[in-house]
Amino acid sequence: MAAMTGPLAFGLVAAFGVAIGSFLNVCVYRLPRGESIVSPPSRCPSCGQGLRWFDNVPVWSWIRLGGRCRTCRATISPVYPFVEAVTGTLFLLQYWQLGWQPLLGIRLLFVAAMIVLFVIDLQHRILPDVITLPGIVIGLAASMFLEPGWQAALSESPPGEVLWAVGEAYFRVRGEEGMGVGDVKMLAMIGAFLGWQLTLVTLLFASLTGSAVGVGMVMFDRRHMKYQLPLGSFLAAGAVVAAHFGQSLIAWYVGLFS
C-alpha cells in the first residue's frame, strides 16, 4: 500500500503531534515531581478536578476556556498550548523533511524528548535521567540500523570533551559550576541519535544563543550576572535545529573552504 501523501497526511501528522504534545505536558509537569505519567488522568493543577474529554482537547480547550480551569477558574499556564502547538509544528517539519520511512519514527521520538527536556530544564534546572539514560540506549540501538550509523553515534567524545572544557573554563572564571552531569548525559543522548557532527552543530548553536541571551540579560540588569542559564534548554533547541538543518549548515561551512 502506498504511503499517504498530500494535505491529508500533513493533517494527520499535525493532529498526532498536538496529541503527543498533550502527553508531553503531563511529562513536563509530573516528572520533576516524581509522579507517575500514567495515572491519575489529567487534572487541574490547582483544584485537582479531573478534566473531562472536551476540556482536554489540545490547544482548542485552553483557548475556549480562556486559559482557566472550568471548575475553580484558576489560570492555566500558556505553556500547555505552546508545547502542544510546537510539538505539532516540529512533527510536521520532520515529516516534510523525511517522509514516510523508519527514521521518521525515531526522529519524532527524539524531538518529543527534546521538547520535554527544554521545558523541564527551563522551569526546574534539571534534566531527568529517566529521559536521558534510556535516550542514549534507544539512540544507539536505532543508529545500528538507521542514520547516522553506529560509528558516528559512538564517536561522541569530541563534543563531550568540548562541553567539559567549556564547563571547566566557566568554573575558573566565575568560581561556580556552569553545567552539571545532566548536561553531559543529554549531550551523549543527542550524539547517540544524531552523530558527533550534528552534536557539534548542536553545541555551537547552544553556545552562541546562550551567550547572546546571557549578555543581553546582563546588559539589561547587572544583577543577572549570577543567573544560571538553563544549558539543557539551549542544547535541546540546538539539537532540533541540527536535526532539521545541520547537514545543510555543515555543507555550507565546508563549501567555504572548497
Short mmCIF file of C-alpha atoms in Angstrom, two decimals:
data_model
loop_
_atom_site.label_atom_id
_atom_site.label_comp_id
_atom_site.label_asym_id
_atom_site.label_seq_id
_atom_site.Cartn_x
_atom_site.Cartn_y
_atom_site.Cartn_z
CA MET A 1 0.00 0.00 0.00
CA ALA A 2 1.37 3.40 -0.97
CA ALA A 3 2.00 5.84 1.85
CA MET A 4 -0.45 8.70 2.23
CA THR A 5 0.64 11.98 0.74
CA GLY A 6 -0.75 15.47 0.38
CA PRO A 7 -2.87 17.56 2.76
CA LEU A 8 -4.44 14.52 4.45
CA ALA A 9 -1.06 13.18 5.51
CA PHE A 10 0.08 16.58 6.80
CA GLY A 11 -3.17 16.98 8.70
CA LEU A 12 -2.82 13.58 10.35
CA VAL A 13 0.79 14.24 11.32
CA ALA A 14 -0.17 17.63 12.80
CA ALA A 15 -3.07 16.11 14.76
CA PHE A 16 -0.81 13.33 16.01
CA GLY A 17 1.80 15.93 17.01
CA VAL A 18 -0.54 18.10 19.10
CA ALA A 19 -1.95 14.96 20.76
CA ILE A 20 1.57 13.85 21.67
CA GLY A 21 2.21 17.40 22.87
CA SER A 22 -0.64 16.99 25.35
CA PHE A 23 1.10 13.91 26.74
CA LEU A 24 4.41 15.78 26.85
CA ASN A 25 2.74 18.36 29.09
CA VAL A 26 1.97 15.56 31.52
CA CYS A 27 5.64 14.54 31.47
CA VAL A 28 6.81 18.13 31.96
CA TYR A 29 4.57 18.61 34.99
CA ARG A 30 4.92 15.22 36.69
CA LEU A 31 8.49 14.02 36.10
CA PRO A 32 10.16 16.77 38.19
CA ARG A 33 7.69 15.99 40.99
CA GLY A 34 8.36 12.25 40.88
CA GLU A 35 4.76 11.47 39.91
CA SER A 36 3.51 8.78 37.56
CA ILE A 37 2.90 9.90 33.98
CA VAL A 38 0.29 7.17 33.56
CA SER A 39 -2.13 7.77 36.43
CA PRO A 40 -4.17 9.51 37.63
CA PRO A 41 -5.76 11.02 34.50
CA SER A 42 -5.20 14.67 33.64
CA ARG A 43 -6.46 17.10 36.28
CA CYS A 44 -6.35 20.77 37.17
CA PRO A 45 -3.03 21.53 38.93
CA SER A 46 -4.83 23.98 41.25
CA CYS A 47 -8.01 22.24 42.44
CA GLY A 48 -7.23 18.67 41.39
CA GLN A 49 -10.50 18.27 39.46
CA GLY A 50 -10.20 15.67 36.71
CA LEU A 51 -10.53 17.03 33.19
CA ARG A 52 -13.40 15.84 31.02
CA TRP A 53 -12.53 14.87 27.47
CA PHE A 54 -13.95 18.06 25.97
CA ASP A 55 -11.79 20.13 28.33
CA ASN A 56 -8.69 18.19 27.32
CA VAL A 57 -8.60 18.82 23.57
CA PRO A 58 -5.10 20.08 22.72
CA VAL A 59 -4.80 23.84 22.17
CA TRP A 60 -8.53 24.33 21.50
CA SER A 61 -9.72 23.64 25.05
CA TRP A 62 -7.27 26.17 26.51
CA ILE A 63 -8.47 28.82 24.05
CA ARG A 64 -12.16 28.03 24.59
CA LEU A 65 -11.85 28.23 28.38
CA GLY A 66 -9.83 31.43 28.24
CA GLY A 67 -6.83 29.78 29.85
CA ARG A 68 -8.73 28.97 33.05
CA CYS A 69 -9.98 25.86 34.81
CA ARG A 70 -13.71 25.30 34.27
CA THR A 71 -14.19 24.35 37.95
CA CYS A 72 -12.05 26.71 40.03
CA ARG A 73 -11.29 29.35 37.37
CA ALA A 74 -7.60 29.25 38.25
CA THR A 75 -5.26 30.36 35.49
CA ILE A 76 -3.83 27.55 33.37
CA SER A 77 -0.32 28.26 32.13
CA PRO A 78 0.02 29.12 28.42
CA VAL A 79 2.95 26.69 28.39
CA TYR A 80 0.39 23.90 27.82
CA PRO A 81 -0.94 25.04 24.43
CA PHE A 82 2.54 26.26 23.49
CA VAL A 83 4.04 22.79 23.97
CA GLU A 84 1.18 21.21 22.02
CA ALA A 85 1.48 23.66 19.12
CA VAL A 86 5.27 23.42 18.98
CA THR A 87 5.13 19.61 19.01
CA GLY A 88 2.67 19.58 16.14
CA THR A 89 4.80 22.03 14.16
CA LEU A 90 8.05 20.14 14.69
CA PHE A 91 6.40 16.83 13.82
CA LEU A 92 5.22 18.40 10.58
CA LEU A 93 8.72 19.65 9.81
CA GLN A 94 10.18 16.20 10.38
CA TYR A 95 7.56 14.60 8.15
CA TRP A 96 8.15 17.23 5.46
CA GLN A 97 11.89 16.54 5.59
CA LEU A 98 11.88 12.75 5.85
CA GLY A 99 8.54 11.49 4.56
CA TRP A 100 7.27 8.03 5.50
CA GLN A 101 10.31 5.99 6.49
CA PRO A 102 11.57 4.21 9.63
CA LEU A 103 13.85 7.13 10.53
CA LEU A 104 10.78 9.37 10.89
CA GLY A 105 9.55 7.49 13.96
CA ILE A 106 12.95 7.72 15.64
CA ARG A 107 13.26 11.43 14.90
CA LEU A 108 9.75 12.13 16.23
CA LEU A 109 10.68 10.35 19.46
CA PHE A 110 13.88 12.40 19.66
CA VAL A 111 12.07 15.70 19.05
CA ALA A 112 9.50 14.84 21.72
CA ALA A 113 12.28 14.14 24.24
CA MET A 114 14.00 17.43 23.39
CA ILE A 115 10.77 19.36 23.98
CA VAL A 116 10.32 17.79 27.42
CA LEU A 117 13.94 18.43 28.39
CA PHE A 118 13.74 22.01 27.11
CA VAL A 119 10.77 22.91 29.30
CA ILE A 120 11.83 20.97 32.40
CA ASP A 121 15.31 22.47 32.42
CA LEU A 122 13.87 25.93 31.80
CA GLN A 123 11.48 25.60 34.72
CA HIS A 124 13.41 23.45 37.20
CA ARG A 125 17.08 23.39 36.10
CA ILE A 126 17.11 19.59 35.97
CA LEU A 127 17.47 17.04 33.18
CA PRO A 128 15.79 13.81 34.35
CA ASP A 129 17.81 10.62 33.96
CA VAL A 130 14.57 8.83 33.14
CA ILE A 131 14.74 10.58 29.75
CA THR A 132 18.46 10.96 29.02
CA LEU A 133 19.71 7.50 30.01
CA PRO A 134 17.08 5.46 28.10
CA GLY A 135 17.52 8.00 25.30
CA ILE A 136 21.20 7.09 24.97
CA VAL A 137 20.32 3.39 24.69
CA ILE A 138 17.47 3.92 22.23
CA GLY A 139 19.53 6.29 20.11
CA LEU A 140 22.47 3.89 19.89
CA ALA A 141 20.18 0.94 19.12
CA ALA A 142 18.41 2.85 16.35
CA SER A 143 21.72 4.06 14.91
CA MET A 144 22.80 0.45 14.41
CA PHE A 145 20.32 0.28 11.52
CA LEU A 146 19.46 3.89 10.60
CA GLU A 147 21.17 7.26 10.31
CA PRO A 148 23.67 8.40 11.45
CA GLY A 149 25.12 4.88 11.71
CA TRP A 150 26.74 3.23 14.69
CA GLN A 151 30.23 4.65 14.08
CA ALA A 152 29.01 8.26 14.06
CA ALA A 153 26.78 7.65 17.07
CA LEU A 154 29.57 6.10 19.13
CA SER A 155 32.04 8.88 18.29
CA GLU A 156 30.71 11.21 20.99
CA SER A 157 33.97 12.06 22.71
CA PRO A 158 34.80 15.30 20.83
CA PRO A 159 31.54 17.07 21.84
CA GLY A 160 31.82 15.64 25.34
CA GLU A 161 35.34 16.94 25.75
CA VAL A 162 34.33 20.36 24.41
CA LEU A 163 31.43 20.53 26.86
CA TRP A 164 33.70 19.56 29.74
CA ALA A 165 36.23 22.22 28.68
CA VAL A 166 33.54 24.90 28.46
CA GLY A 167 32.26 23.97 31.92
CA GLU A 168 35.76 23.98 33.39
CA ALA A 169 36.51 27.40 31.88
CA TYR A 170 33.23 28.77 33.25
CA PHE A 171 34.13 27.46 36.71
CA ARG A 172 37.61 29.04 36.57
CA VAL A 173 36.27 32.44 35.51
CA ARG A 174 33.07 32.64 37.59
CA GLY A 175 34.03 30.45 40.53
CA GLU A 176 30.83 28.37 40.26
CA GLU A 177 29.53 25.43 38.30
CA GLY A 178 28.04 26.41 34.96
CA MET A 179 26.74 22.97 33.98
CA GLY A 180 26.08 19.64 35.56
CA VAL A 181 26.45 15.98 34.77
CA GLY A 182 22.91 16.05 33.38
CA ASP A 183 24.08 18.28 30.53
CA VAL A 184 26.78 15.77 29.61
CA LYS A 185 24.27 12.90 29.67
CA MET A 186 21.95 14.92 27.47
CA LEU A 187 24.77 15.61 25.03
CA ALA A 188 25.53 11.88 24.92
CA MET A 189 21.87 11.24 24.10
CA ILE A 190 21.98 13.80 21.30
CA GLY A 191 25.12 12.17 19.94
CA ALA A 192 23.50 8.75 20.02
CA PHE A 193 20.59 9.98 17.89
CA LEU A 194 22.35 12.45 15.59
CA GLY A 195 26.03 11.50 15.49
CA TRP A 196 29.04 13.56 16.53
CA GLN A 197 28.98 16.04 13.64
CA LEU A 198 25.42 17.21 14.31
CA THR A 199 26.19 17.17 18.03
CA LEU A 200 28.92 19.72 17.39
CA VAL A 201 26.38 21.82 15.48
CA THR A 202 24.08 21.49 18.49
CA LEU A 203 26.79 22.59 20.89
CA LEU A 204 27.77 25.55 18.70
CA PHE A 205 24.16 26.72 18.43
CA ALA A 206 23.61 26.32 22.18
CA SER A 207 26.81 28.22 22.98
CA LEU A 208 26.00 31.12 20.64
CA THR A 209 22.38 31.50 21.69
CA GLY A 210 23.18 31.02 25.37
CA SER A 211 25.92 33.64 25.19
CA ALA A 212 23.64 36.07 23.38
CA VAL A 213 20.88 35.64 25.94
CA GLY A 214 23.31 35.91 28.84
CA VAL A 215 24.95 39.07 27.52
CA GLY A 216 21.53 40.60 26.81
CA MET A 217 20.36 39.88 30.36
CA VAL A 218 23.48 41.40 31.90
CA MET A 219 23.21 44.48 29.71
CA PHE A 220 19.61 44.91 30.81
CA ASP A 221 20.31 44.31 34.50
CA ARG A 222 23.73 43.55 36.01
CA ARG A 223 22.06 41.64 38.83
CA HIS A 224 21.71 38.82 36.30
CA MET A 225 25.49 38.25 36.40
CA LYS A 226 24.95 35.27 38.72
CA TYR A 227 21.87 33.94 36.92
CA GLN A 228 22.34 30.31 35.94
CA LEU A 229 21.22 29.83 32.36
CA PRO A 230 19.49 26.51 31.55
CA LEU A 231 22.09 24.99 29.24
CA GLY A 232 19.88 21.94 28.67
CA SER A 233 17.21 24.15 27.14
CA PHE A 234 19.71 25.65 24.72
CA LEU A 235 21.04 22.18 23.89
CA ALA A 236 17.50 20.96 23.20
CA ALA A 237 16.80 23.87 20.86
CA GLY A 238 20.16 23.38 19.17
CA ALA A 239 19.52 19.66 18.71
CA VAL A 240 16.20 20.31 16.97
CA VAL A 241 17.87 22.88 14.69
CA ALA A 242 20.69 20.43 13.95
CA ALA A 243 18.25 17.63 13.17
CA HIS A 244 16.50 19.82 10.59
CA PHE A 245 19.26 21.99 9.16
CA GLY A 246 22.55 20.60 10.47
CA GLN A 247 23.67 18.82 7.32
CA SER A 248 22.94 21.91 5.21
CA LEU A 249 24.93 24.07 7.65
CA ILE A 250 27.86 21.65 7.54
CA ALA A 251 27.79 21.55 3.73
CA TRP A 252 27.70 25.36 3.60
CA TYR A 253 30.63 25.64 6.00
CA VAL A 254 32.75 23.07 4.15
CA GLY A 255 31.91 24.81 0.89
CA LEU A 256 33.55 27.99 2.17
CA PHE A 257 36.93 26.25 2.04
CA SER A 258 36.50 24.20 -1.13
#
